[in-house]
CSV table of C-alpha atoms and ligand atoms in Angstrom, one decimal:
chain,number,residue,atom,x,y,z
D,121,MET,CA,-13.4,-48.8,-35.6
D,122,VAL,CA,-16.6,-50.6,-36.7
D,123,ASN,CA,-19.5,-48.2,-36.9
D,124,LYS,CA,-17.4,-45.1,-37.3
D,125,ASN,CA,-18.1,-42.9,-40.3
D,126,ILE,CA,-15.4,-41.0,-42.1
D,127,LEU,CA,-16.2,-38.5,-44.7
D,128,LEU,CA,-13.1,-38.1,-46.8
D,129,CYS,CA,-12.9,-34.8,-48.7
D,130,VAL,CA,-10.5,-35.0,-51.6
D,131,SER,CA,-9.4,-31.7,-53.0
D,132,GLY,CA,-7.3,-31.4,-56.2
D,133,GLY,CA,-3.6,-31.9,-56.0
D,134,ILE,CA,-1.2,-34.5,-57.3
D,135,ALA,CA,-1.5,-36.3,-53.9
D,136,VAL,CA,-5.0,-37.4,-54.8
D,137,TYR,CA,-3.5,-40.7,-55.8
D,138,LYS,CA,-2.4,-41.2,-52.2
D,139,ALA,CA,-6.0,-40.5,-51.1
D,140,VAL,CA,-7.0,-43.6,-53.0
D,141,ALA,CA,-4.6,-45.7,-50.8
D,142,LEU,CA,-5.9,-43.8,-47.8
D,143,THR,CA,-9.5,-44.8,-48.6
D,144,SER,CA,-8.4,-48.4,-48.8
D,145,LYS,CA,-6.4,-48.2,-45.5
D,146,LEU,CA,-9.3,-46.5,-43.6
D,147,SER,CA,-11.7,-49.2,-44.9
D,148,GLN,CA,-9.3,-52.0,-43.9
D,149,ALA,CA,-9.1,-50.4,-40.4
D,150,GLY,CA,-12.9,-50.9,-40.2
D,151,PHE,CA,-14.2,-47.4,-40.9
D,152,ASN,CA,-17.1,-46.7,-43.1
D,153,VAL,CA,-15.7,-44.3,-45.7
D,154,LYS,CA,-17.6,-41.9,-48.0
D,155,VAL,CA,-15.8,-39.7,-50.4
D,156,ILE,CA,-16.5,-36.2,-51.8
D,157,MET,CA,-14.2,-34.9,-54.6
D,158,THR,CA,-13.7,-31.4,-55.9
D,159,GLU,CA,-13.7,-30.9,-59.7
D,160,SER,CA,-9.9,-30.5,-59.7
D,161,ALA,CA,-9.5,-33.7,-57.8
D,162,MET,CA,-11.3,-35.4,-60.7
D,163,GLU,CA,-8.7,-34.2,-63.0
D,164,PHE,CA,-6.3,-36.6,-61.3
D,165,VAL,CA,-8.4,-39.6,-60.5
D,166,THR,CA,-11.9,-40.6,-61.4
D,167,PRO,CA,-14.7,-41.0,-58.8
D,168,LEU,CA,-15.0,-44.6,-59.9
D,169,THR,CA,-11.7,-45.4,-58.2
D,170,PHE,CA,-12.9,-44.0,-54.9
D,171,GLN,CA,-16.2,-45.7,-55.3
D,172,ALA,CA,-14.5,-49.1,-55.7
D,173,MET,CA,-12.2,-48.5,-52.7
D,174,SER,CA,-14.9,-47.2,-50.4
D,175,ARG,CA,-17.8,-49.3,-51.7
D,176,ASN,CA,-19.9,-46.2,-51.4
D,177,ASP,CA,-21.3,-43.6,-53.8
D,178,VAL,CA,-18.8,-40.7,-54.4
D,179,TYR,CA,-20.1,-37.2,-54.3
D,180,THR,CA,-18.9,-34.4,-56.6
D,181,ASP,CA,-21.7,-32.0,-57.3
D,182,THR,CA,-23.8,-30.1,-54.7
D,183,PHE,CA,-26.8,-30.2,-57.2
D,184,ASP,CA,-26.5,-33.8,-58.2
D,185,GLU,CA,-29.0,-35.1,-55.5
D,186,LYS,CA,-28.9,-38.9,-55.6
D,187,ASP,CA,-31.8,-39.3,-53.2
D,188,SER,CA,-34.8,-37.0,-53.5
D,189,SER,CA,-35.7,-37.5,-49.8
D,190,LYS,CA,-32.4,-36.0,-48.7
D,191,ILE,CA,-30.2,-33.0,-49.2
D,192,ALA,CA,-26.9,-34.7,-49.8
D,193,HIS,CA,-24.4,-32.2,-48.3
D,194,ILE,CA,-26.5,-31.9,-45.1
D,195,ASP,CA,-27.0,-35.6,-44.9
D,196,LEU,CA,-23.3,-36.3,-45.3
D,197,ALA,CA,-22.4,-33.6,-42.8
D,198,ASP,CA,-24.7,-35.3,-40.2
D,199,TRP,CA,-23.6,-38.9,-41.2
D,200,ALA,CA,-19.9,-38.2,-40.5
D,201,ASP,CA,-18.3,-39.0,-37.2
D,202,LEU,CA,-15.2,-37.3,-38.5
D,203,VAL,CA,-14.5,-35.3,-41.7
D,204,LEU,CA,-11.0,-35.7,-43.1
D,205,ILE,CA,-9.7,-33.4,-45.8
D,206,ALA,CA,-6.9,-35.2,-47.6
D,207,PRO,CA,-5.2,-33.9,-49.5
D,208,ALA,CA,-6.1,-30.4,-48.3
D,209,THR,CA,-5.0,-27.9,-50.9
D,210,ALA,CA,-4.2,-24.2,-50.1
D,211,ASN,CA,-7.4,-23.4,-51.9
D,212,VAL,CA,-9.7,-25.6,-49.7
D,213,LEU,CA,-8.0,-24.4,-46.5
D,214,GLY,CA,-8.5,-20.8,-47.6
D,215,LYS,CA,-12.1,-21.3,-48.4
D,216,LEU,CA,-12.9,-23.0,-45.1
D,217,ALA,CA,-11.0,-20.4,-43.1
D,218,ASN,CA,-13.1,-17.7,-44.8
D,219,GLY,CA,-16.5,-19.5,-44.7
D,220,ILE,CA,-16.7,-19.8,-48.5
D,221,ALA,CA,-19.1,-22.6,-49.6
D,222,ASP,CA,-19.1,-22.9,-53.4
D,223,ASP,CA,-18.9,-26.6,-54.0
D,224,MET,CA,-19.9,-30.0,-52.5
D,225,ILE,CA,-16.9,-30.2,-50.1
D,226,THR,CA,-17.0,-26.6,-48.8
D,227,THR,CA,-20.8,-26.6,-48.3
D,228,THR,CA,-20.5,-29.9,-46.4
D,229,LEU,CA,-17.6,-28.6,-44.3
D,230,LEU,CA,-19.8,-25.6,-43.2
D,231,ALA,CA,-22.7,-27.9,-42.4
D,232,THR,CA,-21.0,-30.4,-40.3
D,233,THR,CA,-20.6,-30.4,-36.5
D,234,ALA,CA,-18.3,-33.4,-36.6
D,235,PRO,CA,-14.6,-33.0,-35.8
D,236,VAL,CA,-12.6,-31.9,-38.9
D,237,TRP,CA,-9.1,-33.0,-39.7
D,238,ALA,CA,-7.0,-31.7,-42.5
D,239,ALA,CA,-3.9,-33.2,-44.1
D,240,PRO,CA,-2.4,-30.5,-46.2
D,241,ALA,CA,-0.3,-31.2,-49.3
D,242,MET,CA,1.2,-28.5,-51.6
D,243,ASN,CA,4.4,-27.0,-52.8
D,244,VAL,CA,6.9,-26.0,-50.1
D,245,HIS,CA,6.6,-22.3,-50.8
D,246,MET,CA,2.8,-22.4,-50.9
D,247,TYR,CA,2.8,-24.2,-47.5
D,248,SER,CA,5.0,-21.5,-46.0
D,249,HIS,CA,3.1,-18.6,-47.6
D,250,PRO,CA,1.8,-16.1,-44.9
D,251,ALA,CA,-1.7,-16.4,-46.3
D,252,VAL,CA,-1.7,-20.2,-46.0
D,253,LEU,CA,-0.1,-20.1,-42.6
D,254,LYS,CA,-2.7,-17.6,-41.4
D,255,ASN,CA,-5.6,-19.7,-42.7
D,256,ILE,CA,-4.1,-22.8,-40.9
D,257,ASP,CA,-3.9,-20.7,-37.7
D,258,VAL,CA,-7.5,-19.6,-38.0
D,259,LEU,CA,-8.7,-23.1,-38.6
D,260,HIS,CA,-6.6,-24.4,-35.7
D,261,GLU,CA,-8.2,-21.9,-33.4
D,262,ARG,CA,-11.6,-23.1,-34.6
D,263,GLY,CA,-10.7,-26.7,-33.6
D,264,VAL,CA,-9.6,-28.1,-37.0
D,265,GLN,CA,-6.8,-30.6,-36.3
D,266,PHE,CA,-4.0,-31.1,-38.7
D,267,VAL,CA,-1.9,-34.0,-39.9
D,268,GLU,CA,1.2,-32.0,-40.9
D,269,PRO,CA,2.7,-32.7,-44.3
D,270,SER,CA,6.0,-34.6,-44.3
D,271,GLU,CA,9.3,-33.5,-45.9
D,272,GLY,CA,10.8,-34.9,-49.1
D,273,PHE,CA,10.7,-34.8,-52.9
D,274,LEU,CA,7.6,-33.0,-54.1
D,275,ALA,CA,6.0,-33.6,-57.4
D,276,CYS,CA,6.8,-30.1,-58.4
D,277,GLY,CA,10.5,-30.9,-58.3
D,278,TYR,CA,11.2,-29.1,-55.0
D,279,VAL,CA,12.5,-30.8,-51.9
D,280,GLY,CA,10.8,-29.7,-48.6
D,281,LYS,CA,7.7,-29.8,-46.5
D,282,GLY,CA,4.5,-30.3,-48.4
D,283,ARG,CA,4.1,-34.1,-49.1
D,284,LEU,CA,0.8,-35.6,-48.0
D,285,GLU,CA,1.5,-37.7,-44.9
D,286,GLU,CA,1.6,-41.5,-45.8
D,287,PRO,CA,-1.9,-43.1,-45.8
D,288,GLU,CA,-0.8,-45.7,-43.2
D,289,LYS,CA,0.3,-42.9,-40.8
D,290,ILE,CA,-2.9,-40.9,-41.3
D,291,THR,CA,-5.0,-44.0,-40.7
D,292,GLN,CA,-3.0,-44.6,-37.5
D,293,ILE,CA,-3.5,-41.1,-36.3
D,294,ILE,CA,-7.3,-41.2,-36.9
D,295,THR,CA,-7.6,-44.6,-35.3
D,296,GLU,CA,-5.7,-43.3,-32.2
D,297,TYR,CA,-7.9,-40.3,-32.1
D,298,PHE,CA,-11.1,-42.5,-31.9
D,299,SER,CA,-9.5,-44.8,-29.3
D,300,LYS,CA,-8.6,-41.8,-27.1
D,301,ARG,CA,-12.1,-40.4,-27.5
D,302,LYS,CA,-13.5,-43.7,-26.2
D,303,GLU,CA,-11.7,-42.9,-23.0
D,304,ARG,CA,-13.4,-39.5,-22.7
D,305,LEU,CA,-16.0,-41.2,-20.5
D,306,LEU,CA,-17.3,-37.9,-19.0
D,307,GLU,CA,-17.6,-35.8,-22.1
D,308,GLY,CA,-20.1,-33.0,-21.6
D,309,LYS,CA,-20.6,-33.8,-17.8
D,310,LYS,CA,-20.2,-31.2,-15.1
D,311,VAL,CA,-18.3,-32.7,-12.2
D,312,LEU,CA,-17.9,-31.0,-8.8
D,313,ILE,CA,-15.0,-32.2,-6.6
D,314,THR,CA,-13.9,-31.3,-3.2
D,315,ALA,CA,-10.4,-31.9,-1.9
D,316,GLY,CA,-8.0,-31.4,0.9
D,317,PRO,CA,-8.6,-30.5,4.6
D,318,THR,CA,-10.4,-27.5,6.1
D,319,ARG,CA,-9.0,-25.1,8.6
D,320,GLU,CA,-11.0,-23.9,11.6
D,321,LYS,CA,-9.5,-20.9,13.1
D,322,ILE,CA,-8.8,-20.8,16.9
D,323,ASP,CA,-7.0,-17.4,16.9
D,324,PRO,CA,-4.9,-15.6,14.3
D,325,VAL,CA,-2.0,-18.1,14.6
D,326,ARG,CA,-3.7,-21.4,15.4
D,327,PHE,CA,-6.2,-23.6,13.6
D,328,PHE,CA,-7.8,-27.0,13.9
D,329,THR,CA,-7.3,-29.2,10.8
D,330,ASN,CA,-6.3,-32.7,9.7
D,331,HIS,CA,-3.6,-34.5,7.7
D,332,SER,CA,-5.4,-34.5,4.3
D,333,SER,CA,-3.0,-33.5,1.5
D,334,GLY,CA,-5.6,-33.1,-1.2
D,335,LYS,CA,-3.6,-35.5,-3.5
D,336,MET,CA,-6.6,-37.9,-4.1
D,337,GLY,CA,-9.1,-35.1,-4.9
D,338,TYR,CA,-6.6,-33.3,-7.2
D,339,ALA,CA,-5.9,-36.6,-9.0
D,340,ILE,CA,-9.7,-37.2,-9.5
D,341,ALA,CA,-10.0,-33.6,-10.8
D,342,LYS,CA,-7.2,-34.2,-13.3
D,343,LYS,CA,-8.6,-37.5,-14.5
D,344,ALA,CA,-12.1,-36.2,-14.8
D,345,ALA,CA,-10.9,-33.3,-16.9
D,346,GLU,CA,-8.9,-35.7,-19.1
D,347,ALA,CA,-12.2,-37.8,-19.4
D,348,GLY,CA,-13.8,-34.7,-21.0
D,349,ALA,CA,-15.7,-33.4,-18.0
D,350,GLU,CA,-16.1,-29.7,-17.1
D,351,VAL,CA,-14.5,-29.8,-13.6
D,352,THR,CA,-14.9,-27.5,-10.7
D,353,LEU,CA,-12.6,-28.3,-7.8
D,354,ILE,CA,-13.3,-26.8,-4.4
D,355,SER,CA,-10.1,-27.1,-2.6
D,356,GLY,CA,-9.2,-26.7,1.1
D,357,PRO,CA,-5.7,-25.3,1.9
D,358,VAL,CA,-3.1,-27.6,0.2
D,359,SER,CA,0.3,-27.2,-1.2
D,360,LEU,CA,-0.6,-28.5,-4.7
D,361,SER,CA,-0.6,-26.5,-7.9
D,362,SER,CA,-3.9,-26.1,-9.8
D,363,THR,CA,-4.5,-28.4,-12.7
D,364,PRO,CA,-4.8,-26.8,-16.2
D,365,GLY,CA,-8.4,-27.1,-17.5
D,366,VAL,CA,-9.8,-27.4,-14.0
D,367,THR,CA,-11.6,-24.5,-12.4
D,368,THR,CA,-10.2,-24.4,-8.9
D,369,ILE,CA,-11.8,-22.5,-6.0
D,370,LYS,CA,-9.8,-22.1,-2.8
D,371,THR,CA,-11.6,-22.3,0.5
D,372,GLU,CA,-10.4,-22.5,4.0
D,373,THR,CA,-13.1,-23.4,6.5
D,374,ALA,CA,-15.9,-26.0,6.4
D,375,GLU,CA,-18.4,-23.2,6.1
D,376,GLU,CA,-16.6,-21.6,3.1
D,377,MET,CA,-16.4,-25.1,1.5
D,378,TYR,CA,-20.1,-25.6,2.1
D,379,GLN,CA,-21.0,-22.2,0.6
D,380,ALA,CA,-18.9,-22.9,-2.5
D,381,VAL,CA,-20.3,-26.4,-3.0
D,382,MET,CA,-23.9,-25.2,-2.8
D,383,LYS,CA,-23.2,-22.6,-5.4
D,384,TYR,CA,-22.2,-25.3,-8.0
D,385,PHE,CA,-24.3,-28.2,-6.8
D,386,HIS,CA,-27.5,-27.7,-8.7
D,387,ASP,CA,-25.8,-27.4,-12.0
D,388,SER,CA,-23.6,-30.4,-11.5
D,389,ASP,CA,-24.1,-33.9,-12.9
D,390,VAL,CA,-21.6,-35.6,-10.5
D,391,VAL,CA,-20.3,-34.6,-7.1
D,392,ILE,CA,-17.3,-36.2,-5.6
D,393,LYS,CA,-16.6,-35.3,-2.0
D,394,SER,CA,-13.1,-36.4,-1.3
D,395,ALA,CA,-12.3,-33.5,1.1
D,396,ALA,CA,-11.7,-34.2,4.8
D,397,VAL,CA,-14.1,-31.7,6.2
D,398,ALA,CA,-13.8,-30.8,9.9
D,399,ASP,CA,-16.8,-32.1,11.8
D,400,TYR,CA,-16.3,-29.4,14.5
D,401,ARG,CA,-15.1,-25.8,14.7
D,402,PRO,CA,-14.3,-23.7,17.8
D,403,VAL,CA,-17.4,-21.9,19.1
D,404,GLN,CA,-15.3,-18.8,19.5
D,405,THR,CA,-12.5,-17.5,17.3
D,406,ASN,CA,-10.2,-15.2,19.2
D,407,GLU,CA,-9.5,-11.9,17.5
D,408,GLN,CA,-6.1,-11.7,19.2
D,409,LYS,CA,-3.5,-14.4,19.8
D,410,MET,CA,-4.4,-16.4,22.8
D,411,LYS,CA,-1.9,-16.0,25.7
D,412,LYS,CA,-0.9,-19.0,27.7
D,413,LYS,CA,-2.2,-19.3,31.2
D,414,ASP,CA,-1.6,-21.6,34.1
D,415,GLY,CA,-3.5,-24.9,34.1
D,416,SER,CA,-5.1,-26.7,31.2
D,417,LEU,CA,-7.0,-25.2,28.3
D,418,ILE,CA,-10.6,-26.1,27.4
D,419,LEU,CA,-11.9,-25.1,24.0
D,420,GLU,CA,-15.6,-25.6,23.1
D,421,PHE,CA,-16.3,-26.9,19.6
D,422,GLU,CA,-19.6,-26.9,17.7
D,423,ARG,CA,-20.7,-29.0,14.7
D,424,THR,CA,-20.1,-27.8,11.2
D,425,THR,CA,-22.6,-28.5,8.4
D,426,ASP,CA,-22.3,-32.0,7.0
D,427,ILE,CA,-22.0,-31.0,3.4
D,428,LEU,CA,-22.4,-34.5,2.0
D,429,LYS,CA,-25.5,-35.1,4.0
D,430,THR,CA,-27.1,-31.8,2.9
D,431,LEU,CA,-26.4,-32.7,-0.7
D,432,GLY,CA,-27.9,-36.1,-0.2
D,433,GLU,CA,-31.1,-34.5,1.1
D,434,GLN,CA,-31.3,-32.0,-1.8
D,435,LYS,CA,-30.0,-34.1,-4.7
D,436,LYS,CA,-32.2,-34.5,-7.8
D,437,HIS,CA,-30.4,-35.9,-10.9
D,438,GLN,CA,-26.9,-35.7,-9.4
D,439,ILE,CA,-24.6,-38.7,-8.8
D,440,LEU,CA,-23.3,-38.2,-5.3
D,441,ILE,CA,-20.0,-39.8,-4.2
D,442,GLY,CA,-18.6,-39.7,-0.7
D,443,PHE,CA,-15.4,-40.9,0.9
D,444,ALA,CA,-15.0,-42.7,4.2
D,445,ALA,CA,-11.5,-42.7,5.7
D,446,GLU,CA,-11.6,-45.0,8.6
D,447,THR,CA,-9.2,-46.6,11.1
D,448,GLU,CA,-11.4,-49.7,11.8
D,449,GLN,CA,-14.6,-51.4,10.7
D,450,LEU,CA,-14.4,-49.9,7.2
D,451,GLU,CA,-17.3,-51.9,5.7
D,452,THR,CA,-19.7,-51.1,8.5
D,453,TYR,CA,-19.0,-47.4,8.6
D,454,ALA,CA,-18.8,-47.0,4.8
D,455,LEU,CA,-22.2,-48.7,4.4
D,456,ASN,CA,-23.7,-46.6,7.1
D,457,LYS,CA,-22.5,-43.4,5.3
D,458,LEU,CA,-23.9,-44.7,2.0
D,459,LYS,CA,-27.3,-44.9,3.6
D,460,SER,CA,-27.3,-42.0,6.1
D,461,LYS,CA,-25.9,-39.5,3.5
D,462,ASN,CA,-28.0,-40.8,0.6
D,463,ALA,CA,-24.9,-41.2,-1.5
D,464,ASP,CA,-24.7,-43.3,-4.7
D,465,LEU,CA,-21.2,-44.6,-3.9
D,466,ILE,CA,-18.8,-44.5,-1.0
D,467,VAL,CA,-15.1,-44.8,-1.6
D,468,GLY,CA,-13.8,-46.3,1.6
D,469,ASN,CA,-10.2,-46.6,2.7
D,470,ASN,CA,-8.6,-47.9,5.9
D,471,ILE,CA,-6.0,-45.2,6.6
D,472,MET,CA,-4.1,-47.6,8.9
D,473,THR,CA,-3.2,-49.7,5.8
D,474,GLU,CA,0.4,-49.0,4.7
D,475,GLY,CA,0.4,-46.8,1.6
D,476,ALA,CA,-3.3,-45.9,2.0
D,477,GLY,CA,-3.1,-43.0,4.5
D,478,PHE,CA,-3.1,-39.2,4.2
D,479,GLY,CA,-0.3,-37.6,2.2
D,480,THR,CA,0.8,-40.9,0.5
D,481,GLU,CA,1.2,-41.2,-3.3
D,482,THR,CA,-0.8,-44.4,-3.3
D,483,ASN,CA,-4.1,-45.5,-2.0
D,484,ALA,CA,-6.0,-48.8,-1.5
D,485,VAL,CA,-9.8,-48.2,-1.7
D,486,THR,CA,-13.0,-50.2,-1.9
D,487,PHE,CA,-16.1,-49.0,-3.8
D,488,PHE,CA,-19.2,-49.6,-1.7
D,489,ARG,CA,-22.2,-49.5,-4.1
D,490,LYS,CA,-25.9,-49.0,-3.5
D,491,ASP,CA,-26.8,-52.5,-4.8
D,492,GLY,CA,-24.8,-54.0,-1.9
D,493,THR,CA,-21.8,-55.0,-4.0
D,494,ALA,CA,-18.3,-53.9,-3.2
D,495,ALA,CA,-15.1,-53.7,-5.4
D,496,GLU,CA,-11.8,-53.8,-3.5
D,497,LEU,CA,-9.1,-52.2,-5.5
D,498,PRO,CA,-5.4,-53.1,-5.0
D,499,LEU,CA,-2.8,-50.6,-3.7
D,500,GLN,CA,-2.1,-48.3,-6.6
D,501,THR,CA,-1.2,-44.7,-7.4
D,502,LYS,CA,-3.8,-42.1,-6.7
D,503,ASP,CA,-3.9,-41.4,-10.4
D,504,GLN,CA,-4.9,-45.1,-11.0
D,505,VAL,CA,-7.5,-45.0,-8.2
D,506,ALA,CA,-8.8,-41.8,-9.8
D,507,GLU,CA,-9.1,-43.5,-13.2
D,508,ALA,CA,-10.9,-46.4,-11.7
D,509,LEU,CA,-13.3,-44.0,-10.0
D,510,ILE,CA,-14.0,-42.2,-13.3
D,511,SER,CA,-14.9,-45.5,-14.9
D,512,GLU,CA,-17.2,-46.3,-11.9
D,513,VAL,CA,-18.9,-42.9,-12.4
D,514,HIS,CA,-19.3,-43.6,-16.1
D,515,HIS,CA,-21.1,-46.8,-15.2
D,516,LEU,CA,-23.3,-45.0,-12.7
D,517,LEU,CA,-24.2,-42.4,-15.4
D,518,GLN,CA,-25.0,-45.2,-17.9
D,519,GLU,CA,-27.2,-46.9,-15.4
D,520,ARG,CA,-29.2,-43.7,-15.1
D,521,LEU,CA,-29.9,-43.8,-18.8
D,522,THR,CA,-31.3,-47.3,-18.8
E,785,CTP,N1,-18.2,-34.7,4.9
E,785,CTP,C1,-18.9,-33.5,4.6
E,785,CTP,N2,-19.1,-32.6,5.5
E,785,CTP,C2,-18.7,-32.7,6.8
E,785,CTP,C3,-18.0,-33.9,7.1
E,785,CTP,C4,-17.8,-34.9,6.2
E,785,CTP,O1,-19.3,-33.3,3.4
E,785,CTP,N3,-18.8,-31.8,7.7
E,785,CTP,C5,-18.1,-35.7,3.8
E,785,CTP,C6,-16.6,-36.0,3.5
E,785,CTP,O2,-16.2,-35.1,2.4
E,785,CTP,C7,-16.7,-37.4,3.0
E,785,CTP,C8,-17.8,-38.0,3.9
E,785,CTP,O3,-18.6,-36.9,4.3
E,785,CTP,O4,-17.0,-37.5,1.7
E,785,CTP,C9,-17.4,-38.8,5.0
E,785,CTP,O5,-16.5,-38.0,5.8
E,785,CTP,P1,-16.0,-38.6,7.2
E,785,CTP,O6,-15.3,-37.5,7.9
E,785,CTP,O7,-15.2,-39.9,7.0
E,785,CTP,O8,-17.3,-39.0,7.9
E,785,CTP,P2,-18.3,-38.3,8.8
E,785,CTP,O9,-19.6,-38.1,8.1
E,785,CTP,O10,-17.6,-37.1,9.4
E,785,CTP,O11,-18.6,-39.4,9.9
E,785,CTP,P3,-17.7,-39.9,11.1
E,785,CTP,O12,-17.3,-38.7,11.9
E,785,CTP,O13,-18.7,-40.7,11.9
E,785,CTP,O14,-16.6,-40.7,10.6
């Protein structure tokens, strides 16, 4: 957790003594810790104790500006990667929920855009008071995250819920939070994904389609959303349920998929085209059910729009990723598609390989990159393949920045 800044806001309750241990544990975990104390916190422990534990100045008064070139509460608010209120009294939670800023902690809390965590500690009846519960709800809705108090003997003599969680546990929770955030590789990115087959109508009861199940595309959408992306999934007809947190748009034909993709393309950072789009559709769709006749049937098909190719021609800042499902000469065809469709990456798979075909739970793919290198991944679940693809996309985005 080197280079991560934690602003510890210590409000006044008996649990302040535990905040001293918390400062020490967070520092030992590698965080840079700066402490702000309320006046009532200073009734329990002096700022000097926190200064010694954090090896940083301790802030107590909004008007005691230590550096004339800065405004302390704004500077601290910007410095923090995370603000932790521990112990969080009923009073500080109430003030924050209501936008009151009348001391160094509450002004800083209103000024920060960093994630805020609160570890409440108070008497059991105070903690279950409707006013406190309502303030916690309001803060929760605004994105404040809570380390719930534990149960046990309270300093006031009661037994119940209200003890500040142990410093080791709080440190572990905050450390895990940062580790998980590291995995949010696509935070703030808009990702457009297509999945599944298309259906080209022949008559009201028959259509032309393929074996795509959509599982790969849905797995990518799920993993992209978990990685923090804003995901739009344009799905062909599949029997999969929508993923929470993913905007899913259902389409049927290649033309409908094309129209939907074009609507979102210009605003997307990354486009992943895992759908198996029909290359042909019947020239004529019969309004009525076709009746069988003697002899053979000849249907005329025409080309659909090659969506990926069109995107390749129009792309500006977008990272464009195509799929190549082949039955032979995977490398040759994949490299051809990389070039002819102006893609940034082609995910190739030989659908004749066991476990890598349509409808399976697993896949074995190779990433064909623009610099001529290729990464052959082992047979793994579609979720694992999706994770590997997200990390590849992250690298492509990083390359753009350098
Ligand atoms: N694709 C597309 N629009 C189409 C056909 C394909 O966007 N009308 C996209 C697919 O989503 C996939 C990539 O193009 O990302 C490759 O699809 P594939 O069907 O394997 O290749 P084709 O371009 O159709 O080429 P070929 O028929 O020669 O295999």
